[in-house]
Structure formats: structure tokens, C-alpha cells
Amino acid sequence: MRLTIASLILAASAIPFAHAQTLTVDRLTQSQLIEKAQELTAKAQGPEGAASSKLHEYPNSFTMIALRGKNGGAEVHENYADFFFVVQGSAKLLSGGTVQDGQTVSEGEIRGKSVMNGGETTLNQGDIVHIPASVPHQLLLPKGGTFLYFVIKVKER
């Protein structure tokens, strides 16, 4: 009986830590991000015109590096917000409005041709932008430009 009670107490005390955030500090320098992006260059020159790589995963968020060589399509993440940190290049961000010809491509992810009737914001190196969950968005690049950005995806819903 004593062993069973002790086991229950130990198990109950572990419950608050079951979903605890990692205690490891992650650090990436701008040079490291650029180096990781070089690995994406060949793929970004393909038909998609973009490539990305997941860097770290956490309980309610994850980080990525993304390289774009041409305009993206419209997208909506129903459950995740995006934080973009522009590492290199510039782009126009269309956000809000509606997604033209939107289709669900996976759970909570909608893609389409373009954002219609959205607002326009110019993003440049060093800029940070937050795109809330469920907000349509699309990146448009200047002709011949590239856009390198660090992304934090945070579960909001």
C-alpha cells in the first residue's frame, strides 16, 4: 500500500511538467540563417519558386527558415499565427481580404491563387510582421528579387 501511494504521489507531481517547455535556450545568428538558406537555394529555383526548412519544434510553436524566389500563392493558417523576421530582400505582403479559388490542402491549411481586396505592406530587411491565425496572406516579390525570412509559427487556436 505504501508503494502504491508513493507511486501515485510521484505520478501526480509529474503531471504539471508533462507539457513543460524545454529549458534549452536556442540561438541562431543571422549568419547561421543565411548559411541554412544556402541549402535551400537550388530548391527555391525550381518550379515552386520557394523552399523552407523547419528548424526547431516546441510544444505550441515551431521555427522555420524560408527562401522565396518568386511570388507565393495565397494562404490561410486557421490555427497558427506567423511571425516573419526579414533576413534579406524585400517583398509586398498582401493580407486580409479573401483567398481567390481557396482549397483546403491539409487540416487547417488553405491555399489559393491570390489574396483579393487585402491590404498591402512592404517588408524590408530587418522588419518583423505578425499575421494572426485565419488571416489570408500572400508574398509578392520584385522582379528578379529573392526574399529570405525566419518564421515563427505559433498555435493561437
PDB file of N, CA, C and O in Angstrom, residues 94-149:
ATOM      1  N   LEU A  94       0.472  40.991 -48.952  1.00  0.00           N
ATOM      2  CA  LEU A  94      -0.956  41.239 -49.055  1.00  0.00           C
ATOM      3  C   LEU A  94      -1.602  40.472 -47.919  1.00  0.00           C
ATOM      4  O   LEU A  94      -1.308  39.282 -47.726  1.00  0.00           O
ATOM      5  N   SER A  95      -2.466  41.107 -47.165  1.00  0.00           N
ATOM      6  CA  SER A  95      -3.105  40.416 -46.036  1.00  0.00           C
ATOM      7  C   SER A  95      -4.529  40.911 -45.854  1.00  0.00           C
ATOM      8  O   SER A  95      -4.864  42.034 -46.213  1.00  0.00           O
ATOM      9  N   GLY A  96      -5.353  40.029 -45.283  1.00  0.00           N
ATOM     10  CA  GLY A  96      -6.764  40.332 -45.116  1.00  0.00           C
ATOM     11  C   GLY A  96      -7.510  39.927 -46.378  1.00  0.00           C
ATOM     12  O   GLY A  96      -7.031  39.113 -47.169  1.00  0.00           O
ATOM     13  N   GLY A  97      -8.660  40.483 -46.585  1.00  0.00           N
ATOM     14  CA  GLY A  97      -9.421  40.163 -47.786  1.00  0.00           C
ATOM     15  C   GLY A  97      -9.846  38.708 -47.828  1.00  0.00           C
ATOM     16  O   GLY A  97     -10.092  38.085 -46.796  1.00  0.00           O
ATOM     17  N   THR A  98      -9.895  38.169 -49.041  1.00  0.00           N
ATOM     18  CA  THR A  98     -10.313  36.790 -49.243  1.00  0.00           C
ATOM     19  C   THR A  98      -9.331  36.068 -50.151  1.00  0.00           C
ATOM     20  O   THR A  98      -8.592  36.697 -50.907  1.00  0.00           O
ATOM     21  N   VAL A  99      -9.353  34.748 -50.077  1.00  0.00           N
ATOM     22  CA  VAL A  99      -8.487  33.921 -50.908  1.00  0.00           C
ATOM     23  C   VAL A  99      -9.240  33.528 -52.170  1.00  0.00           C
ATOM     24  O   VAL A  99     -10.321  32.933 -52.092  1.00  0.00           O
ATOM     25  N   GLN A 100      -8.680  33.871 -53.325  1.00  0.00           N
ATOM     26  CA  GLN A 100      -9.286  33.501 -54.598  1.00  0.00           C
ATOM     27  C   GLN A 100      -9.041  32.018 -54.874  1.00  0.00           C
ATOM     28  O   GLN A 100      -7.901  31.559 -54.798  1.00  0.00           O
ATOM     29  N   ASP A 101     -10.096  31.275 -55.184  1.00  0.00           N
ATOM     30  CA  ASP A 101     -10.019  29.836 -55.502  1.00  0.00           C
ATOM     31  C   ASP A 101      -9.355  29.038 -54.380  1.00  0.00           C
ATOM     32  O   ASP A 101      -8.530  28.159 -54.633  1.00  0.00           O
ATOM     33  N   GLY A 102      -9.709  29.341 -53.136  1.00  0.00           N
ATOM     34  CA  GLY A 102      -9.118  28.652 -51.993  1.00  0.00           C
ATOM     35  C   GLY A 102      -9.539  27.197 -51.889  1.00  0.00           C
ATOM     36  O   GLY A 102     -10.692  26.858 -52.143  1.00  0.00           O
ATOM     37  N   GLN A 103      -8.565  26.352 -51.549  1.00  0.00           N
ATOM     38  CA  GLN A 103      -8.822  24.929 -51.333  1.00  0.00           C
ATOM     39  C   GLN A 103      -8.089  24.483 -50.082  1.00  0.00           C
ATOM     40  O   GLN A 103      -6.947  24.896 -49.843  1.00  0.00           O
ATOM     41  N   THR A 104      -8.723  23.622 -49.302  1.00  0.00           N
ATOM     42  CA  THR A 104      -8.073  23.059 -48.125  1.00  0.00           C
ATOM     43  C   THR A 104      -7.064  22.014 -48.600  1.00  0.00           C
ATOM     44  O   THR A 104      -7.431  21.063 -49.281  1.00  0.00           O
ATOM     45  N   VAL A 105      -5.785  22.216 -48.250  1.00  0.00           N
ATOM     46  CA  VAL A 105      -4.729  21.290 -48.677  1.00  0.00           C
ATOM     47  C   VAL A 105      -4.332  20.321 -47.564  1.00  0.00           C
ATOM     48  O   VAL A 105      -3.761  19.278 -47.820  1.00  0.00           O
ATOM     49  N   SER A 106      -4.600  20.702 -46.338  1.00  0.00           N
ATOM     50  CA  SER A 106      -4.422  19.835 -45.178  1.00  0.00           C
ATOM     51  C   SER A 106      -5.231  20.457 -44.051  1.00  0.00           C
ATOM     52  O   SER A 106      -5.736  21.576 -44.181  1.00  0.00           O
ATOM     53  N   GLU A 107      -5.333  19.749 -42.936  1.00  0.00           N
ATOM     54  CA  GLU A 107      -6.159  20.249 -41.836  1.00  0.00           C
ATOM     55  C   GLU A 107      -5.708  21.643 -41.401  1.00  0.00           C
ATOM     56  O   GLU A 107      -4.553  21.851 -41.034  1.00  0.00           O
ATOM     57  N   GLY A 108      -6.634  22.609 -41.487  1.00  0.00           N
ATOM     58  CA  GLY A 108      -6.353  23.970 -41.050  1.00  0.00           C
ATOM     59  C   GLY A 108      -5.515  24.793 -42.010  1.00  0.00           C
ATOM     60  O   GLY A 108      -5.135  25.913 -41.686  1.00  0.00           O
ATOM     61  N   GLU A 109      -5.221  24.271 -43.213  1.00  0.00           N
ATOM     62  CA  GLU A 109      -4.383  24.979 -44.184  1.00  0.00           C
ATOM     63  C   GLU A 109      -5.137  25.150 -45.503  1.00  0.00           C
ATOM     64  O   GLU A 109      -5.541  24.175 -46.130  1.00  0.00           O
ATOM     65  N   ILE A 110      -5.302  26.396 -45.906  1.00  0.00           N
ATOM     66  CA  ILE A 110      -6.000  26.726 -47.144  1.00  0.00           C
ATOM     67  C   ILE A 110      -5.018  27.437 -48.074  1.00  0.00           C
ATOM     68  O   ILE A 110      -4.258  28.313 -47.633  1.00  0.00           O
ATOM     69  N   ARG A 111      -5.033  27.066 -49.343  1.00  0.00           N
ATOM     70  CA  ARG A 111      -4.182  27.708 -50.351  1.00  0.00           C
ATOM     71  C   ARG A 111      -5.071  28.154 -51.509  1.00  0.00           C
ATOM     72  O   ARG A 111      -6.097  27.543 -51.797  1.00  0.00           O
ATOM     73  N   GLY A 112      -4.633  29.213 -52.186  1.00  0.00           N
ATOM     74  CA  GLY A 112      -5.369  29.718 -53.335  1.00  0.00           C
ATOM     75  C   GLY A 112      -4.460  30.519 -54.245  1.00  0.00           C
ATOM     76  O   GLY A 112      -3.256  30.656 -53.999  1.00  0.00           O
ATOM     77  N   LYS A 113      -5.062  31.086 -55.301  1.00  0.00           N
ATOM     78  CA  LYS A 113      -4.296  31.824 -56.304  1.00  0.00           C
ATOM     79  C   LYS A 113      -3.748  33.142 -55.758  1.00  0.00           C
ATOM     80  O   LYS A 113      -2.591  33.474 -55.967  1.00  0.00           O
ATOM     81  N   SER A 114      -4.632  33.899 -55.115  1.00  0.00           N
ATOM     82  CA  SER A 114      -4.203  35.229 -54.668  1.00  0.00           C
ATOM     83  C   SER A 114      -5.113  35.735 -53.555  1.00  0.00           C
ATOM     84  O   SER A 114      -6.188  35.199 -53.321  1.00  0.00           O
ATOM     85  N   VAL A 115      -4.651  36.784 -52.902  1.00  0.00           N
ATOM     86  CA  VAL A 115      -5.459  37.485 -51.901  1.00  0.00           C
ATOM     87  C   VAL A 115      -6.179  38.618 -52.619  1.00  0.00           C
ATOM     88  O   VAL A 115      -5.550  39.442 -53.291  1.00  0.00           O
ATOM     89  N   MET A 116      -7.487  38.625 -52.497  1.00  0.00           N
ATOM     90  CA  MET A 116      -8.305  39.658 -53.129  1.00  0.00           C
ATOM     91  C   MET A 116      -8.759  40.671 -52.068  1.00  0.00           C
ATOM     92  O   MET A 116      -9.171  40.280 -50.978  1.00  0.00           O
ATOM     93  N   ASN A 117      -8.661  41.952 -52.404  1.00  0.00           N
ATOM     94  CA  ASN A 117      -9.131  43.047 -51.552  1.00  0.00           C
ATOM     95  C   ASN A 117      -8.435  43.102 -50.193  1.00  0.00           C
ATOM     96  O   ASN A 117      -9.036  43.499 -49.200  1.00  0.00           O
ATOM     97  N   GLY A 118      -7.163  42.705 -50.151  1.00  0.00           N
ATOM     98  CA  GLY A 118      -6.396  42.786 -48.917  1.00  0.00           C
ATOM     99  C   GLY A 118      -5.597  44.075 -48.846  1.00  0.00           C
ATOM    100  O   GLY A 118      -5.508  44.827 -49.817  1.00  0.00           O
ATOM    101  N   GLY A 119      -5.020  44.323 -47.690  1.00  0.00           N
ATOM    102  CA  GLY A 119      -4.131  45.465 -47.524  1.00  0.00           C
ATOM    103  C   GLY A 119      -2.733  45.103 -47.981  1.00  0.00           C
ATOM    104  O   GLY A 119      -2.367  43.930 -48.055  1.00  0.00           O
ATOM    105  N   GLU A 120      -1.935  46.106 -48.290  1.00  0.00           N
ATOM    106  CA  GLU A 120      -0.579  45.888 -48.793  1.00  0.00           C
ATOM    107  C   GLU A 120       0.446  46.542 -47.871  1.00  0.00           C
ATOM    108  O   GLU A 120       0.294  47.694 -47.490  1.00  0.00           O
ATOM    109  N   THR A 121       1.460  45.774 -47.502  1.00  0.00           N
ATOM    110  CA  THR A 121       2.544  46.264 -46.647  1.00  0.00           C
ATOM    111  C   THR A 121       3.874  45.877 -47.277  1.00  0.00           C
ATOM    112  O   THR A 121       4.045  44.727 -47.676  1.00  0.00           O
ATOM    113  N   THR A 122       4.803  46.815 -47.358  1.00  0.00           N
ATOM    114  CA  THR A 122       6.133  46.494 -47.877  1.00  0.00           C
ATOM    115  C   THR A 122       7.000  46.003 -46.734  1.00  0.00           C
ATOM    116  O   THR A 122       7.063  46.629 -45.670  1.00  0.00           O
ATOM    117  N   LEU A 123       7.651  44.858 -46.934  1.00  0.00           N
ATOM    118  CA  LEU A 123       8.560  44.284 -45.944  1.00  0.00           C
ATOM    119  C   LEU A 123       9.986  44.401 -46.452  1.00  0.00           C
ATOM    120  O   LEU A 123      10.269  44.053 -47.605  1.00  0.00           O
ATOM    121  N   ASN A 124      10.884  44.885 -45.592  1.00  0.00           N
ATOM    122  CA  ASN A 124      12.298  45.045 -45.934  1.00  0.00           C
ATOM    123  C   ASN A 124      13.165  44.363 -44.880  1.00  0.00           C
ATOM    124  O   ASN A 124      12.693  44.050 -43.783  1.00  0.00           O
ATOM    125  N   GLN A 125      14.429  44.187 -45.210  1.00  0.00           N
ATOM    126  CA  GLN A 125      15.375  43.566 -44.290  1.00  0.00           C
ATOM    127  C   GLN A 125      15.276  44.209 -42.907  1.00  0.00           C
ATOM    128  O   GLN A 125      15.254  45.422 -42.770  1.00  0.00           O
ATOM    129  N   GLY A 126      15.165  43.349 -41.883  1.00  0.00           N
ATOM    130  CA  GLY A 126      15.071  43.820 -40.506  1.00  0.00           C
ATOM    131  C   GLY A 126      13.647  43.968 -39.998  1.00  0.00           C
ATOM    132  O   GLY A 126      13.425  44.083 -38.796  1.00  0.00           O
ATOM    133  N   ASP A 127      12.671  43.964 -40.898  1.00  0.00           N
ATOM    134  CA  ASP A 127      11.271  44.117 -40.484  1.00  0.00           C
ATOM    135  C   ASP A 127      10.754  42.843 -39.821  1.00  0.00           C
ATOM    136  O   ASP A 127      11.209  41.741 -40.109  1.00  0.00           O
ATOM    137  N   ILE A 128       9.765  43.025 -38.961  1.00  0.00           N
ATOM    138  CA  ILE A 128       9.083  41.931 -38.277  1.00  0.00           C
ATOM    139  C   ILE A 128       7.589  42.144 -38.477  1.00  0.00           C
ATOM    140  O   ILE A 128       7.096  43.261 -38.322  1.00  0.00           O
ATOM    141  N   VAL A 129       6.884  41.087 -38.820  1.00  0.00           N
ATOM    142  CA  VAL A 129       5.441  41.205 -39.016  1.00  0.00           C
ATOM    143  C   VAL A 129       4.753  40.021 -38.355  1.00  0.00           C
ATOM    144  O   VAL A 129       5.278  38.911 -38.336  1.00  0.00           O
ATOM    145  N   HIS A 130       3.590  40.285 -37.763  1.00  0.00           N
ATOM    146  CA  HIS A 130       2.751  39.248 -37.157  1.00  0.00           C
ATOM    147  C   HIS A 130       1.497  39.115 -38.001  1.00  0.00           C
ATOM    148  O   HIS A 130       0.805  40.103 -38.270  1.00  0.00           O
ATOM    149  N   ILE A 131       1.213  37.886 -38.442  1.00  0.00           N
ATOM    150  CA  ILE A 131      -0.001  37.597 -39.202  1.00  0.00           C
ATOM    151  C   ILE A 131      -0.840  36.665 -38.339  1.00  0.00           C
ATOM    152  O   ILE A 131      -0.469  35.501 -38.143  1.00  0.00           O
ATOM    153  N   PRO A 132      -1.949  37.152 -37.778  1.00  0.00           N
ATOM    154  CA  PRO A 132      -2.766  36.315 -36.894  1.00  0.00           C
ATOM    155  C   PRO A 132      -3.328  35.086 -37.606  1.00  0.00           C
ATOM    156  O   PRO A 132      -3.482  35.081 -38.839  1.00  0.00           O
ATOM    157  N   ALA A 133      -3.658  34.060 -36.846  1.00  0.00           N
ATOM    158  CA  ALA A 133      -4.319  32.879 -37.380  1.00  0.00           C
ATOM    159  C   ALA A 133      -5.580  33.311 -38.123  1.00  0.00           C
ATOM    160  O   ALA A 133      -6.246  34.280 -37.738  1.00  0.00           O
ATOM    161  N   SER A 134      -5.898  32.631 -39.208  1.00  0.00           N
ATOM    162  CA  SER A 134      -7.096  32.834 -40.034  1.00  0.00           C
ATOM    163  C   SER A 134      -7.054  34.070 -40.916  1.00  0.00           C
ATOM    164  O   SER A 134      -8.066  34.389 -41.549  1.00  0.00           O
ATOM    165  N   VAL A 135      -5.934  34.778 -40.986  1.00  0.00           N
ATOM    166  CA  VAL A 135      -5.840  35.947 -41.857  1.00  0.00           C
ATOM    167  C   VAL A 135      -5.184  35.522 -43.176  1.00  0.00           C
ATOM    168  O   VAL A 135      -4.044  35.044 -43.185  1.00  0.00           O
ATOM    169  N   PRO A 136      -5.888  35.696 -44.311  1.00  0.00           N
ATOM    170  CA  PRO A 136      -5.282  35.386 -45.599  1.00  0.00           C
ATOM    171  C   PRO A 136      -4.048  36.254 -45.830  1.00  0.00           C
ATOM    172  O   PRO A 136      -4.034  37.431 -45.456  1.00  0.00           O
ATOM    173  N   HIS A 137      -3.014  35.670 -46.456  1.00  0.00           N
ATOM    174  CA  HIS A 137      -1.811  36.438 -46.761  1.00  0.00           C
ATOM    175  C   HIS A 137      -1.076  35.855 -47.966  1.00  0.00           C
ATOM    176  O   HIS A 137      -1.258  34.688 -48.313  1.00  0.00           O
ATOM    177  N   GLN A 138      -0.268  36.714 -48.579  1.00  0.00           N
ATOM    178  CA  GLN A 138       0.471  36.345 -49.778  1.00  0.00           C
ATOM    179  C   GLN A 138       1.675  37.263 -49.903  1.00  0.00           C
ATOM    180  O   GLN A 138       1.591  38.455 -49.614  1.00  0.00           O
ATOM    181  N   LEU A 139       2.806  36.699 -50.345  1.00  0.00           N
ATOM    182  CA  LEU A 139       4.017  37.488 -50.574  1.00  0.00           C
ATOM    183  C   LEU A 139       4.228  37.686 -52.073  1.00  0.00           C
ATOM    184  O   LEU A 139       4.164  36.727 -52.849  1.00  0.00           O
ATOM    185  N   LEU A 140       4.494  38.933 -52.457  1.00  0.00           N
ATOM    186  CA  LEU A 140       4.803  39.282 -53.839  1.00  0.00           C
ATOM    187  C   LEU A 140       6.202  39.876 -53.877  1.00  0.00           C
ATOM    188  O   LEU A 140       6.505  40.797 -53.114  1.00  0.00           O
ATOM    189  N   LEU A 141       7.047  39.358 -54.753  1.00  0.00           N
ATOM    190  CA  LEU A 141       8.438  39.797 -54.834  1.00  0.00           C
ATOM    191  C   LEU A 141       8.661  40.730 -56.015  1.00  0.00           C
ATOM    192  O   LEU A 141       7.987  40.595 -57.044  1.00  0.00           O
ATOM    193  N   PRO A 142       9.642  41.635 -55.871  1.00  0.00           N
ATOM    194  CA  PRO A 142      10.014  42.447 -57.029  1.00  0.00           C
ATOM    195  C   PRO A 142      10.642  41.531 -58.082  1.00  0.00           C
ATOM    196  O   PRO A 142      11.227  40.503 -57.750  1.00  0.00           O
ATOM    197  N   LYS A 143      10.512  41.903 -59.335  1.00  0.00           N
ATOM    198  CA  LYS A 143      11.048  41.091 -60.436  1.00  0.00           C
ATOM    199  C   LYS A 143      12.534  40.811 -60.214  1.00  0.00           C
ATOM    200  O   LYS A 143      13.315  41.721 -59.971  1.00  0.00           O
ATOM    201  N   GLY A 144      12.892  39.522 -60.228  1.00  0.00           N
ATOM    202  CA  GLY A 144      14.287  39.115 -60.054  1.00  0.00           C
ATOM    203  C   GLY A 144      14.769  39.110 -58.616  1.00  0.00           C
ATOM    204  O   GLY A 144      15.921  38.793 -58.348  1.00  0.00           O
ATOM    205  N   GLY A 145      13.906  39.443 -57.680  1.00  0.00           N
ATOM    206  CA  GLY A 145      14.307  39.515 -56.278  1.00  0.00           C
ATOM    207  C   GLY A 145      14.208  38.183 -55.561  1.00  0.00           C
ATOM    208  O   GLY A 145      13.576  37.242 -56.037  1.00  0.00           O
ATOM    209  N   THR A 146      14.855  38.120 -54.414  1.00  0.00           N
ATOM    210  CA  THR A 146      14.702  36.980 -53.512  1.00  0.00           C
ATOM    211  C   THR A 146      14.318  37.519 -52.143  1.00  0.00           C
ATOM    212  O   THR A 146      14.588  38.678 -51.822  1.00  0.00           O
ATOM    213  N   PHE A 147      13.720  36.660 -51.354  1.00  0.00           N
ATOM    214  CA  PHE A 147      13.230  37.058 -50.044  1.00  0.00           C
ATOM    215  C   PHE A 147      13.542  35.938 -49.070  1.00  0.00           C
ATOM    216  O   PHE A 147      13.061  34.821 -49.226  1.00  0.00           O
ATOM    217  N   LEU A 148      14.383  36.232 -48.080  1.00  0.00           N
ATOM    218  CA  LEU A 148      14.776  35.263 -47.064  1.00  0.00           C
ATOM    219  C   LEU A 148      14.170  35.708 -45.739  1.00  0.00           C
ATOM    220  O   LEU A 148      14.384  36.851 -45.304  1.00  0.00           O
ATOM    221  N   TYR A 149      13.418  34.812 -45.111  1.00  0.00           N
ATOM    222  CA  TYR A 149      12.768  35.186 -43.858  1.00  0.00           C
ATOM    223  C   TYR A 149      12.729  34.031 -42.875  1.00  0.00           C
ATOM    224  O   TYR A 149      12.624  32.876 -43.247  1.00  0.00           O
TER     225      TYR A 149
END
